[in-house]
GROMACS .gro file of C-alpha atoms in nm:
model
  274
    1MET     CA    1  -0.352   1.283   0.429
    2HIS     CA    2  -0.669   1.252   0.229
    3SER     CA    3  -0.757   1.562   0.059
    4ASP     CA    4  -1.108   1.624   0.259
    5ASP     CA    5  -0.902   1.585   0.589
    6ILE     CA    6  -0.792   1.891   0.551
    7THR     CA    7  -0.901   2.099   0.810
    8PRO     CA    8  -0.753   2.395   1.043
    9ASP     CA    9  -0.742   2.201   1.353
   10LYS     CA   10  -0.517   1.863   1.167
   11VAL     CA   11  -0.312   2.110   1.009
   12ALA     CA   12  -0.255   2.297   1.372
   13GLU     CA   13  -0.211   1.967   1.556
   14LEU     CA   14   0.085   1.832   1.239
   15VAL     CA   15   0.238   2.142   1.276
   16ASP     CA   16   0.253   2.168   1.623
   17SER     CA   17   0.390   1.811   1.677
   18PHE     CA   18   0.714   1.925   1.517
   19ARG     CA   19   0.805   2.122   1.861
   20MET     CA   20   0.826   1.742   2.004
   21LEU     CA   21   1.093   1.636   1.753
   22ASP     CA   22   1.398   1.777   1.910
   23THR     CA   23   1.487   1.724   2.201
   24SER     CA   24   1.905   1.684   2.212
   25SER     CA   25   1.867   2.135   2.282
   26PRO     CA   26   1.808   2.230   2.607
   27LEU     CA   27   1.600   2.544   2.445
   28THR     CA   28   1.274   2.463   2.360
   29ILE     CA   29   1.143   2.577   2.001
   30ASP     CA   30   0.927   2.911   2.135
   31GLU     CA   31   1.313   3.001   2.321
   32TRP     CA   32   1.523   2.961   2.035
   33SER     CA   33   1.203   3.203   1.825
   34GLU     CA   34   1.313   3.473   2.043
   35GLY     CA   35   1.428   3.786   1.940
   36PHE     CA   36   1.344   3.652   1.608
   37GLU     CA   37   1.133   3.824   1.324
   38ARG     CA   38   0.834   3.663   1.214
   39LEU     CA   39   0.927   3.430   0.964
   40GLU     CA   40   0.696   3.356   0.650
   41ALA     CA   41   0.644   3.045   0.406
   42LYS     CA   42   0.582   3.109   0.034
   43LEU     CA   43   0.331   2.815  -0.089
   44VAL     CA   44   0.276   2.897  -0.466
   45VAL     CA   45  -0.049   2.673  -0.575
   46GLY     CA   46   0.045   2.622  -0.995
   47THR     CA   47  -0.171   2.549  -1.237
   48ASP     CA   48  -0.172   2.234  -1.477
   49ARG     CA   49  -0.390   2.332  -1.790
   50ASP     CA   50  -0.095   2.348  -2.004
   51ILE     CA   51  -0.082   1.975  -1.950
   52GLY     CA   52  -0.244   1.763  -2.254
   53ARG     CA   53  -0.379   2.075  -2.434
   54ASP     CA   54  -0.172   1.991  -2.729
   55GLU     CA   55  -0.325   1.664  -2.742
   56GLY     CA   56  -0.651   1.782  -2.657
   57TYR     CA   57  -0.698   1.706  -2.304
   58PRO     CA   58  -0.615   1.957  -2.114
   59GLU     CA   59  -0.554   1.873  -1.728
   60GLN     CA   60  -0.866   2.023  -1.507
   61ARG     CA   61  -0.790   1.900  -1.146
   62VAL     CA   62  -0.597   2.139  -0.937
   63ALA     CA   63  -0.365   2.072  -0.649
   64PHE     CA   64  -0.539   2.283  -0.385
   65THR     CA   65  -0.907   2.414  -0.364
   66ALA     CA   66  -1.018   2.737  -0.225
   67PRO     CA   67  -1.142   2.536   0.099
   68GLN     CA   68  -0.800   2.355   0.157
   69VAL     CA   69  -0.557   2.696   0.115
   70SER     CA   70  -0.823   2.850   0.365
   71ALA     CA   71  -0.737   2.525   0.624
   72MET     CA   72  -0.414   2.575   0.590
   73ILE     CA   73  -0.341   2.902   0.597
   74GLU     CA   74  -0.560   2.937   0.957
   75GLY     CA   75  -0.414   2.581   1.069
   76PHE     CA   76  -0.082   2.766   1.063
   77GLU     CA   77  -0.201   3.044   1.290
   78ARG     CA   78  -0.343   2.809   1.538
   79ALA     CA   79  -0.035   2.658   1.544
   80ASP     CA   80   0.138   2.962   1.685
   81LEU     CA   81   0.472   2.904   1.523
   82ASP     CA   82   0.568   3.289   1.463
   83LEU     CA   83   0.580   3.134   1.064
   84GLU     CA   84   0.300   3.274   0.844
   85LEU     CA   85   0.152   3.078   0.531
   86ASP     CA   86   0.164   3.260   0.244
   87VAL     CA   87  -0.037   3.108  -0.024
   88GLN     CA   88  -0.013   3.188  -0.389
   89VAL     CA   89  -0.219   3.050  -0.664
   90VAL     CA   90  -0.131   3.083  -1.026
   91GLU     CA   91  -0.394   3.308  -1.180
   92ASP     CA   92  -0.729   3.013  -1.348
   93ALA     CA   93  -0.540   2.716  -1.203
   94GLY     CA   94  -0.849   2.616  -1.037
   95THR     CA   95  -1.104   2.731  -1.321
   96GLN     CA   96  -1.185   2.405  -1.508
   97ALA     CA   97  -1.207   2.279  -1.154
   98GLY     CA   98  -1.485   2.502  -1.033
   99GLN     CA   99  -1.203   2.700  -0.871
  100PRO     CA  100  -1.245   3.082  -1.006
  101ASP     CA  101  -0.960   3.312  -0.860
  102SER     CA  102  -1.224   3.512  -0.663
  103VAL     CA  103  -1.282   3.189  -0.445
  104TYR     CA  104  -0.919   3.154  -0.387
  105LEU     CA  105  -0.921   3.589  -0.288
  106GLU     CA  106  -1.174   3.529  -0.047
  107ALA     CA  107  -0.955   3.213   0.132
  108GLY     CA  108  -0.725   3.417   0.217
  109ALA     CA  109  -0.473   3.358  -0.101
  110GLU     CA  110  -0.316   3.591  -0.356
  111THR     CA  111  -0.331   3.547  -0.735
  112ILE     CA  112   0.009   3.580  -0.951
  113SER     CA  113   0.025   3.502  -1.340
  114LYS     CA  114   0.266   3.275  -1.450
  115ASP     CA  115   0.519   3.541  -1.573
  116ALA     CA  116   0.608   3.657  -1.228
  117ILE     CA  117   0.701   3.323  -1.111
  118HIS     CA  118   1.034   3.466  -1.146
  119GLU     CA  119   0.998   3.739  -0.931
  120THR     CA  120   0.854   3.510  -0.639
  121ASP     CA  121   1.043   3.404  -0.349
  122LEU     CA  122   0.857   3.055  -0.294
  123ASP     CA  123   0.963   2.776  -0.065
  124VAL     CA  124   0.673   2.533  -0.182
  125PHE     CA  125   0.560   2.463  -0.566
  126VAL     CA  126   0.289   2.271  -0.561
  127ALA     CA  127   0.147   2.111  -0.872
  128LEU     CA  128  -0.056   1.794  -0.962
  129LYS     CA  129   0.152   1.693  -1.320
  130GLU     CA  130   0.484   1.706  -1.466
  131PRO     CA  131   0.711   2.098  -1.477
  132SER     CA  132   0.494   2.299  -1.692
  133ASP     CA  133   0.727   2.564  -1.894
  134TYR     CA  134   0.623   2.868  -1.718
  135GLU     CA  135   0.780   2.664  -1.430
  136GLY     CA  136   1.131   2.712  -1.560
  137ALA     CA  137   1.107   3.102  -1.446
  138ALA     CA  138   1.100   2.987  -1.126
  139PRO     CA  139   1.425   3.189  -0.927
  140GLY     CA  140   1.734   2.909  -0.905
  141ASP     CA  141   1.916   3.080  -0.696
  142ARG     CA  142   1.728   2.955  -0.348
  143PRO     CA  143   1.626   2.653  -0.197
  144PHE     CA  144   1.236   2.534  -0.254
  145PHE     CA  145   1.064   2.198  -0.247
  146ARG     CA  146   0.843   2.076  -0.510
  147ILE     CA  147   0.523   1.827  -0.492
  148GLY     CA  148   0.391   1.698  -0.786
  149ALA     CA  149   0.445   1.399  -1.003
  150LEU     CA  150   0.750   1.436  -1.236
  151HIS     CA  151   0.685   1.182  -1.578
  152THR     CA  152   0.998   1.207  -1.646
  153GLY     CA  153   0.917   0.988  -1.910
  154LYS     CA  154   0.790   1.339  -2.099
  155GLU     CA  155   1.104   1.518  -2.119
  156SER     CA  156   1.071   1.896  -2.151
  157ASN     CA  157   1.283   2.196  -2.105
  158ALA     CA  158   1.080   2.267  -1.754
  159LEU     CA  159   1.165   1.939  -1.646
  160ARG     CA  160   1.517   1.945  -1.731
  161ASN     CA  161   1.609   2.240  -1.586
  162LEU     CA  162   1.446   2.171  -1.233
  163LEU     CA  163   1.677   1.839  -1.219
  164ARG     CA  164   1.945   2.083  -1.282
  165ARG     CA  165   1.879   2.251  -0.978
  166LYS     CA  166   2.104   2.185  -0.701
  167ARG     CA  167   1.866   2.363  -0.392
  168ALA     CA  168   1.563   2.211  -0.531
  169ALA     CA  169   1.344   1.830  -0.369
  170VAL     CA  170   1.121   1.690  -0.494
  171LEU     CA  171   0.830   1.498  -0.337
  172ASP     CA  172   0.715   1.273  -0.685
  173GLY     CA  173   0.384   1.156  -0.696
  174SER     CA  174   0.476   0.961  -1.014
  175SER     CA  175   0.751   0.747  -0.978
  176ILE     CA  176   0.794   0.693  -1.353
  177GLY     CA  177   1.191   0.689  -1.302
  178PHE     CA  178   1.450   0.966  -1.289
  179PRO     CA  179   1.806   1.018  -1.499
  180ASP     CA  180   2.075   0.877  -1.371
  181ASP     CA  181   2.248   1.265  -1.401
  182GLY     CA  182   1.987   1.383  -1.180
  183ASP     CA  183   2.109   1.551  -0.871
  184ILE     CA  184   1.796   1.663  -0.621
  185PRO     CA  185   1.632   1.407  -0.384
  186ILE     CA  186   1.324   1.254  -0.474
  187ARG     CA  187   1.047   1.068  -0.264
  188GLY     CA  188   0.826   0.854  -0.523
  189ALA     CA  189   0.561   0.599  -0.567
  190MET     CA  190   0.271   0.820  -0.356
  191SER     CA  191   0.047   0.752  -0.679
  192GLU     CA  192   0.052   0.391  -0.553
  193PHE     CA  193   0.017   0.386  -0.254
  194ALA     CA  194  -0.263   0.617  -0.217
  195GLY     CA  195  -0.405   0.340  -0.481
  196THR     CA  196  -0.313   0.043  -0.253
  197ILE     CA  197  -0.459   0.263   0.097
  198ALA     CA  198  -0.801   0.338  -0.043
  199ALA     CA  199  -0.835  -0.007  -0.232
  200GLU     CA  200  -0.736  -0.208   0.088
  201ARG     CA  201  -0.983   0.037   0.304
  202VAL     CA  202  -1.233  -0.131   0.055
  203ALA     CA  203  -1.169  -0.477   0.040
  204GLU     CA  204  -1.188  -0.425   0.434
  205HIS     CA  205  -1.553  -0.311   0.421
  206VAL     CA  206  -1.643  -0.581   0.159
  207ARG     CA  207  -1.485  -0.879   0.425
  208GLU     CA  208  -1.615  -0.724   0.703
  209SER     CA  209  -1.973  -0.701   0.547
  210SER     CA  210  -2.035  -1.029   0.453
  211ILE     CA  211  -2.114  -0.937   0.110
  212LEU     CA  212  -1.858  -1.197  -0.061
  213GLY     CA  213  -2.012  -1.496  -0.068
  214SER     CA  214  -2.377  -1.348   0.010
  215ARG     CA  215  -2.481  -1.338  -0.352
  216GLY     CA  216  -2.389  -1.665  -0.502
  217PRO     CA  217  -2.229  -1.714  -0.811
  218ASP     CA  218  -2.197  -1.327  -0.870
  219ARG     CA  219  -1.874  -1.153  -0.708
  220PRO     CA  220  -1.884  -0.803  -0.591
  221VAL     CA  221  -1.828  -0.570  -0.841
  222ALA     CA  222  -1.588  -0.291  -0.780
  223VAL     CA  223  -1.565   0.085  -0.977
  224VAL     CA  224  -1.206   0.211  -1.037
  225VAL     CA  225  -1.238   0.575  -1.188
  226GLY     CA  226  -0.942   0.644  -1.364
  227GLY     CA  227  -0.607   0.395  -1.490
  228GLY     CA  228  -0.347   0.565  -1.411
  229ARG     CA  229  -0.070   0.408  -1.129
  230ALA     CA  230  -0.311   0.496  -0.844
  231GLY     CA  231  -0.579   0.355  -1.047
  232ILE     CA  232  -0.359   0.034  -1.122
  233ALA     CA  233  -0.275  -0.024  -0.799
  234ALA     CA  234  -0.643  -0.008  -0.674
  235VAL     CA  235  -0.731  -0.273  -0.952
  236GLU     CA  236  -0.450  -0.530  -0.817
  237VAL     CA  237  -0.556  -0.529  -0.444
  238LEU     CA  238  -0.920  -0.532  -0.546
  239ARG     CA  239  -0.872  -0.842  -0.775
  240SER     CA  240  -0.699  -0.984  -0.506
  241ALA     CA  241  -0.930  -0.948  -0.243
  242GLY     CA  242  -1.203  -1.158  -0.480
  243LEU     CA  243  -1.401  -0.860  -0.683
  244ASP     CA  244  -1.458  -0.793  -1.021
  245VAL     CA  245  -1.306  -0.474  -1.096
  246HIS     CA  246  -1.481  -0.238  -1.377
  247LEU     CA  247  -1.211   0.029  -1.498
  248CYS     CA  248  -1.376   0.396  -1.587
  249GLU     CA  249  -1.145   0.556  -1.820
  250GLN     CA  250  -1.138   0.858  -2.108
  251PRO     CA  251  -1.199   0.761  -2.465
  252HIS     CA  252  -0.838   0.813  -2.563
  253GLN     CA  253  -0.692   0.515  -2.295
  254GLU     CA  254  -0.923   0.242  -2.470
  255ALA     CA  255  -0.604   0.030  -2.613
  256LYS     CA  256  -0.502   0.072  -2.269
  257VAL     CA  257  -0.771  -0.105  -2.054
  258ARG     CA  258  -0.904  -0.344  -2.350
  259THR     CA  259  -0.540  -0.496  -2.294
  260LEU     CA  260  -0.654  -0.467  -1.911
  261ARG     CA  261  -0.951  -0.649  -1.993
  262ASP     CA  262  -0.826  -0.914  -2.190
  263GLU     CA  263  -0.513  -1.023  -1.962
  264GLY     CA  264  -0.804  -1.074  -1.702
  265ARG     CA  265  -0.677  -0.739  -1.487
  266ILE     CA  266  -1.033  -0.585  -1.510
  267ALA     CA  267  -1.380  -0.779  -1.551
  268ASP     CA  268  -1.463  -0.492  -1.766
  269TYR     CA  269  -1.398  -0.149  -1.827
  270HIS     CA  270  -1.622   0.203  -1.919
  271LEU     CA  271  -1.515   0.532  -2.140
  272THR     CA  272  -1.634   0.808  -2.012
  273GLY     CA  273  -1.535   1.188  -2.075
  274PRO     CA  274  -1.436   1.420  -2.377
   0.00000   0.00000   0.00000
């Protein structure tokens, strides 16, 4: 689901759809839940600001914006599951993305410090990139689900601690690789999937609008921002669709994008950002 598609109605629809999954039981989910106290699911939105700091390129994005948090909370309420979504956001997680702590508080979330992670009985932890050191303090005696890239090629204590956990599951967006001694279940390649789907939509629009061939010898140009796994997946689809692909990347990635151009995988590149 694209981030722009996160609305209360959509969240409620997705959550409510799980009511239809269990057809083997003679009781409905509502009947099963009678007599139980209201349940709570705790979602922690982590900060990636420590990622890249030593290299001088700290991560500026955040996993969820305040409007998305508000939509998820409201969607859970509309689904009427007797399941309350409790969202906690690590302090300053969204500051560099134009999302100060105050907007998360207005959206219905709470803020916590990185040092308080060890006191949080989290069910789901969301981040964009590999684990930061503060994640290692998360309670290890209860199952939880981590959403975010692992980037297992970047060794760190936080990553090793996560991989040693016996009661964790990971939805990994990087699909960089996984150590042979890992014990936790992983679903990877999200980034490549996202880049491919986005580029296929562009290619479909180009075909339907008859752009190809309408400009004589000049091929239409597609611009891809970012040369990560999603970006490179998009590049391959767009190039195969007959477009000249221009790739925008940060200056410290110039050697990488120059190689892509020299190999003929992109038509040109442009350096942007700090």
